[in-house]
Amino acid sequence: MPGRAVKKTGDRWFLVSLDLKTEITNSKTHWEWFSLRFFDDEEMMLFTFPQDGYYDGTYITKSGQRERLQDYTIKSTSETKAMGLRWSSSWDLYVNKKEERYKIIPIQEGHMNFAYFEELCYIKNARDEVVGYCFVELLPGVLNGAGSKAEPGEKKGRIKLSNLFRRIER
């Protein structure tokens, strides 16, 4: 509707604006990103560069107050394969907020979106109750690039763009 203001309401995922210099073939610039939405209307946005030990994030209360989060640990507890690459697929999260310990578990198998692997996950507390949803975005260099553990016969180093385009070429 050109020229007219339109009022919108509803939930949205917390979006991150990262001013980062990334190169899709440089695995050292690849991250794992988590947008956690809790049923009590609180949110966390977390991103890591685990290959360098860098962790950062934001905690958002019901009232909209924002607090920087850098004192948390998130550990991958399983992996999956897609497009010939390995991806983290479940996580244990310890954060000094809310209930402190959570499990992030995929609802269903993730999928590729060009160079990103995406998963929609449950957030479970220590009592194994689902307390929210988490959207996860992963880049391949975390588990497949230089500095990562290679499987027997697997080469490490720069990410091959041809692996990322394979889905499109079919």
PDB file of C-alpha atoms in Angstrom:
ATOM      1  CA  MET A   1       0.000   0.000   0.000  1.00  0.00           C
ATOM      2  CA  PRO A   2       2.158   2.856  -1.236  1.00  0.00           C
ATOM      3  CA  GLY A   3       2.043   5.973   0.918  1.00  0.00           C
ATOM      4  CA  ARG A   4       0.068   4.370   3.754  1.00  0.00           C
ATOM      5  CA  ALA A   5       1.388   3.231   7.106  1.00  0.00           C
ATOM      6  CA  VAL A   6       0.484  -0.322   8.021  1.00  0.00           C
ATOM      7  CA  LYS A   7       0.413  -1.373  11.668  1.00  0.00           C
ATOM      8  CA  LYS A   8       1.845  -4.840  12.287  1.00  0.00           C
ATOM      9  CA  THR A   9       1.782  -7.008  15.401  1.00  0.00           C
ATOM     10  CA  GLY A  10       3.057 -10.452  16.304  1.00  0.00           C
ATOM     11  CA  ASP A  11       6.091 -12.386  17.409  1.00  0.00           C
ATOM     12  CA  ARG A  12       9.388 -12.258  15.629  1.00  0.00           C
ATOM     13  CA  TRP A  13      12.756 -13.904  15.984  1.00  0.00           C
ATOM     14  CA  PHE A  14      15.423 -11.706  17.514  1.00  0.00           C
ATOM     15  CA  LEU A  15      17.607 -10.694  14.572  1.00  0.00           C
ATOM     16  CA  VAL A  16      21.318 -10.138  14.878  1.00  0.00           C
ATOM     17  CA  SER A  17      23.303  -7.500  13.014  1.00  0.00           C
ATOM     18  CA  LEU A  18      26.873  -8.668  12.977  1.00  0.00           C
ATOM     19  CA  ASP A  19      29.436  -6.312  11.506  1.00  0.00           C
ATOM     20  CA  LEU A  20      31.810  -9.147  10.703  1.00  0.00           C
ATOM     21  CA  LYS A  21      34.116  -9.678   7.797  1.00  0.00           C
ATOM     22  CA  THR A  22      33.321 -13.207   6.690  1.00  0.00           C
ATOM     23  CA  GLU A  23      34.453 -15.146   3.683  1.00  0.00           C
ATOM     24  CA  ILE A  24      32.337 -18.166   2.853  1.00  0.00           C
ATOM     25  CA  THR A  25      35.385 -20.284   1.966  1.00  0.00           C
ATOM     26  CA  ASN A  26      37.392 -19.241   5.053  1.00  0.00           C
ATOM     27  CA  SER A  27      36.485 -21.648   7.842  1.00  0.00           C
ATOM     28  CA  LYS A  28      38.041 -19.396  10.507  1.00  0.00           C
ATOM     29  CA  THR A  29      35.179 -16.901  10.029  1.00  0.00           C
ATOM     30  CA  HIS A  30      32.407 -19.484  10.453  1.00  0.00           C
ATOM     31  CA  TRP A  31      30.048 -19.472  13.417  1.00  0.00           C
ATOM     32  CA  GLU A  32      27.246 -21.304  15.170  1.00  0.00           C
ATOM     33  CA  TRP A  33      24.294 -19.007  15.936  1.00  0.00           C
ATOM     34  CA  PHE A  34      21.350 -19.687  18.261  1.00  0.00           C
ATOM     35  CA  SER A  35      18.108 -17.722  18.688  1.00  0.00           C
ATOM     36  CA  LEU A  36      16.327 -19.019  21.790  1.00  0.00           C
ATOM     37  CA  ARG A  37      12.668 -18.073  22.403  1.00  0.00           C
ATOM     38  CA  PHE A  38      11.315 -19.158  25.769  1.00  0.00           C
ATOM     39  CA  PHE A  39       7.610 -19.667  26.463  1.00  0.00           C
ATOM     40  CA  ASP A  40       7.846 -17.050  29.251  1.00  0.00           C
ATOM     41  CA  ASP A  41       8.581 -14.390  26.560  1.00  0.00           C
ATOM     42  CA  GLU A  42      12.281 -14.088  27.355  1.00  0.00           C
ATOM     43  CA  GLU A  43      14.927 -14.525  24.656  1.00  0.00           C
ATOM     44  CA  MET A  44      18.600 -15.261  24.197  1.00  0.00           C
ATOM     45  CA  MET A  45      20.650 -14.750  21.078  1.00  0.00           C
ATOM     46  CA  LEU A  46      23.984 -16.561  21.221  1.00  0.00           C
ATOM     47  CA  PHE A  47      26.760 -16.868  18.688  1.00  0.00           C
ATOM     48  CA  THR A  48      30.060 -18.660  18.884  1.00  0.00           C
ATOM     49  CA  PHE A  49      33.235 -19.041  16.943  1.00  0.00           C
ATOM     50  CA  PRO A  50      34.136 -22.280  18.758  1.00  0.00           C
ATOM     51  CA  GLN A  51      37.255 -22.821  16.655  1.00  0.00           C
ATOM     52  CA  ASP A  52      38.659 -19.648  18.325  1.00  0.00           C
ATOM     53  CA  GLY A  53      36.918 -19.993  21.713  1.00  0.00           C
ATOM     54  CA  TYR A  54      34.822 -16.828  21.197  1.00  0.00           C
ATOM     55  CA  TYR A  55      31.327 -16.698  22.732  1.00  0.00           C
ATOM     56  CA  ASP A  56      28.957 -13.723  22.780  1.00  0.00           C
ATOM     57  CA  GLY A  57      25.259 -13.080  23.058  1.00  0.00           C
ATOM     58  CA  THR A  58      22.309 -11.118  24.381  1.00  0.00           C
ATOM     59  CA  TYR A  59      19.715 -11.951  27.039  1.00  0.00           C
ATOM     60  CA  ILE A  60      16.358 -10.162  26.665  1.00  0.00           C
ATOM     61  CA  THR A  61      13.870 -10.071  29.547  1.00  0.00           C
ATOM     62  CA  LYS A  62      10.062  -9.957  29.220  1.00  0.00           C
ATOM     63  CA  SER A  63      10.212  -6.189  29.701  1.00  0.00           C
ATOM     64  CA  GLY A  64      12.681  -5.807  26.820  1.00  0.00           C
ATOM     65  CA  GLN A  65      15.790  -5.128  28.911  1.00  0.00           C
ATOM     66  CA  ARG A  66      18.927  -6.334  27.126  1.00  0.00           C
ATOM     67  CA  GLU A  67      22.025  -7.724  28.785  1.00  0.00           C
ATOM     68  CA  ARG A  68      25.210  -8.893  27.100  1.00  0.00           C
ATOM     69  CA  LEU A  69      26.052 -12.579  27.639  1.00  0.00           C
ATOM     70  CA  GLN A  70      29.624 -13.778  27.372  1.00  0.00           C
ATOM     71  CA  ASP A  71      29.771 -16.128  30.342  1.00  0.00           C
ATOM     72  CA  TYR A  72      28.125 -19.246  28.947  1.00  0.00           C
ATOM     73  CA  THR A  73      29.179 -22.578  27.547  1.00  0.00           C
ATOM     74  CA  ILE A  74      27.529 -24.467  24.750  1.00  0.00           C
ATOM     75  CA  LYS A  75      28.770 -27.899  23.808  1.00  0.00           C
ATOM     76  CA  SER A  76      27.753 -29.997  20.838  1.00  0.00           C
ATOM     77  CA  THR A  77      26.527 -33.429  21.920  1.00  0.00           C
ATOM     78  CA  SER A  78      25.925 -34.968  18.484  1.00  0.00           C
ATOM     79  CA  GLU A  79      26.586 -34.456  14.793  1.00  0.00           C
ATOM     80  CA  THR A  80      24.805 -35.063  11.517  1.00  0.00           C
ATOM     81  CA  LYS A  81      25.941 -35.073   7.892  1.00  0.00           C
ATOM     82  CA  ALA A  82      24.492 -33.068   5.013  1.00  0.00           C
ATOM     83  CA  MET A  83      25.957 -32.219   1.620  1.00  0.00           C
ATOM     84  CA  GLY A  84      29.054 -34.261   2.449  1.00  0.00           C
ATOM     85  CA  LEU A  85      29.814 -32.057   5.472  1.00  0.00           C
ATOM     86  CA  ARG A  86      29.556 -32.566   9.239  1.00  0.00           C
ATOM     87  CA  TRP A  87      27.289 -30.330  11.361  1.00  0.00           C
ATOM     88  CA  SER A  88      26.613 -30.024  15.081  1.00  0.00           C
ATOM     89  CA  SER A  89      23.123 -31.283  15.844  1.00  0.00           C
ATOM     90  CA  SER A  90      22.353 -31.151  19.601  1.00  0.00           C
ATOM     91  CA  TRP A  91      23.818 -29.033  22.383  1.00  0.00           C
ATOM     92  CA  ASP A  92      24.128 -28.687  26.139  1.00  0.00           C
ATOM     93  CA  LEU A  93      23.887 -25.043  27.224  1.00  0.00           C
ATOM     94  CA  TYR A  94      24.990 -23.672  30.580  1.00  0.00           C
ATOM     95  CA  VAL A  95      24.213 -19.991  31.107  1.00  0.00           C
ATOM     96  CA  ASN A  96      24.136 -18.011  34.341  1.00  0.00           C
ATOM     97  CA  LYS A  97      20.528 -16.876  33.683  1.00  0.00           C
ATOM     98  CA  LYS A  98      17.103 -18.372  34.127  1.00  0.00           C
ATOM     99  CA  GLU A  99      17.309 -22.103  34.910  1.00  0.00           C
ATOM    100  CA  GLU A 100      20.996 -22.242  33.933  1.00  0.00           C
ATOM    101  CA  ARG A 101      21.091 -25.668  32.216  1.00  0.00           C
ATOM    102  CA  TYR A 102      19.361 -26.484  28.946  1.00  0.00           C
ATOM    103  CA  LYS A 103      19.446 -29.029  26.165  1.00  0.00           C
ATOM    104  CA  ILE A 104      18.879 -27.870  22.591  1.00  0.00           C
ATOM    105  CA  ILE A 105      17.442 -30.791  20.599  1.00  0.00           C
ATOM    106  CA  PRO A 106      16.427 -30.741  16.884  1.00  0.00           C
ATOM    107  CA  ILE A 107      12.699 -31.159  16.260  1.00  0.00           C
ATOM    108  CA  GLN A 108      13.458 -32.763  12.904  1.00  0.00           C
ATOM    109  CA  GLU A 109      16.456 -33.169  10.625  1.00  0.00           C
ATOM    110  CA  GLY A 110      17.949 -29.828   9.628  1.00  0.00           C
ATOM    111  CA  HIS A 111      18.324 -28.561   6.076  1.00  0.00           C
ATOM    112  CA  MET A 112      20.732 -26.598   3.897  1.00  0.00           C
ATOM    113  CA  ASN A 113      19.953 -23.032   2.898  1.00  0.00           C
ATOM    114  CA  PHE A 114      22.746 -22.223   0.430  1.00  0.00           C
ATOM    115  CA  ALA A 115      25.853 -22.182   2.668  1.00  0.00           C
ATOM    116  CA  TYR A 116      24.024 -22.443   5.990  1.00  0.00           C
ATOM    117  CA  PHE A 117      22.711 -25.495   7.790  1.00  0.00           C
ATOM    118  CA  GLU A 118      19.542 -24.634   9.714  1.00  0.00           C
ATOM    119  CA  GLU A 119      17.637 -26.467  12.420  1.00  0.00           C
ATOM    120  CA  LEU A 120      14.528 -25.750  14.450  1.00  0.00           C
ATOM    121  CA  CYS A 121      15.012 -27.158  17.949  1.00  0.00           C
ATOM    122  CA  TYR A 122      13.300 -27.636  21.276  1.00  0.00           C
ATOM    123  CA  ILE A 123      14.786 -26.031  24.374  1.00  0.00           C
ATOM    124  CA  LYS A 124      14.531 -28.461  27.302  1.00  0.00           C
ATOM    125  CA  ASN A 125      15.275 -27.682  30.937  1.00  0.00           C
ATOM    126  CA  ALA A 126      16.964 -30.009  33.464  1.00  0.00           C
ATOM    127  CA  ARG A 127      13.569 -31.693  34.137  1.00  0.00           C
ATOM    128  CA  ASP A 128      13.333 -32.547  30.399  1.00  0.00           C
ATOM    129  CA  GLU A 129      10.404 -30.131  29.928  1.00  0.00           C
ATOM    130  CA  VAL A 130      10.149 -28.190  26.673  1.00  0.00           C
ATOM    131  CA  VAL A 131      10.467 -24.531  27.703  1.00  0.00           C
ATOM    132  CA  GLY A 132      10.869 -22.908  24.281  1.00  0.00           C
ATOM    133  CA  TYR A 133      12.145 -23.130  20.718  1.00  0.00           C
ATOM    134  CA  CYS A 134      15.549 -22.387  19.262  1.00  0.00           C
ATOM    135  CA  PHE A 135      16.471 -21.601  15.669  1.00  0.00           C
ATOM    136  CA  VAL A 136      20.047 -22.600  14.846  1.00  0.00           C
ATOM    137  CA  GLU A 137      22.192 -21.417  11.935  1.00  0.00           C
ATOM    138  CA  LEU A 138      25.512 -23.170  11.338  1.00  0.00           C
ATOM    139  CA  LEU A 139      28.357 -22.538   8.921  1.00  0.00           C
ATOM    140  CA  PRO A 140      30.422 -25.500   7.717  1.00  0.00           C
ATOM    141  CA  GLY A 141      33.868 -24.347   8.850  1.00  0.00           C
ATOM    142  CA  VAL A 142      33.214 -25.054  12.523  1.00  0.00           C
ATOM    143  CA  LEU A 143      33.449 -28.836  12.055  1.00  0.00           C
ATOM    144  CA  ASN A 144      34.916 -29.107   8.557  1.00  0.00           C
ATOM    145  CA  GLY A 145      37.610 -26.444   8.264  1.00  0.00           C
ATOM    146  CA  ALA A 146      41.222 -25.951   9.279  1.00  0.00           C
ATOM    147  CA  GLY A 147      41.695 -26.714  12.950  1.00  0.00           C
ATOM    148  CA  SER A 148      38.708 -29.059  13.138  1.00  0.00           C
ATOM    149  CA  LYS A 149      39.012 -32.777  13.739  1.00  0.00           C
ATOM    150  CA  ALA A 150      38.999 -34.622  10.448  1.00  0.00           C
ATOM    151  CA  GLU A 151      37.494 -38.049  10.055  1.00  0.00           C
ATOM    152  CA  PRO A 152      39.818 -40.742   8.630  1.00  0.00           C
ATOM    153  CA  GLY A 153      40.455 -39.993   4.944  1.00  0.00           C
ATOM    154  CA  GLU A 154      38.874 -36.535   5.209  1.00  0.00           C
ATOM    155  CA  LYS A 155      40.856 -33.453   4.153  1.00  0.00           C
ATOM    156  CA  LYS A 156      40.759 -30.271   6.215  1.00  0.00           C
ATOM    157  CA  GLY A 157      41.204 -26.691   5.129  1.00  0.00           C
ATOM    158  CA  ARG A 158      39.196 -24.320   3.020  1.00  0.00           C
ATOM    159  CA  ILE A 159      35.558 -25.142   2.337  1.00  0.00           C
ATOM    160  CA  LYS A 160      34.802 -26.198  -1.224  1.00  0.00           C
ATOM    161  CA  LEU A 161      32.101 -24.016  -2.737  1.00  0.00           C
ATOM    162  CA  SER A 162      31.194 -26.917  -5.026  1.00  0.00           C
ATOM    163  CA  ASN A 163      29.963 -28.823  -1.934  1.00  0.00           C
ATOM    164  CA  LEU A 164      27.691 -25.921  -1.057  1.00  0.00           C
ATOM    165  CA  PHE A 165      26.293 -25.613  -4.602  1.00  0.00           C
ATOM    166  CA  ARG A 166      25.624 -29.336  -5.036  1.00  0.00           C
ATOM    167  CA  ARG A 167      22.040 -28.941  -3.804  1.00  0.00           C
ATOM    168  CA  ILE A 168      21.331 -26.219  -6.373  1.00  0.00           C
ATOM    169  CA  GLU A 169      22.765 -28.189  -9.299  1.00  0.00           C
ATOM    170  CA  ARG A 170      20.421 -31.164  -8.852  1.00  0.00           C
TER     171      ARG A 170
END
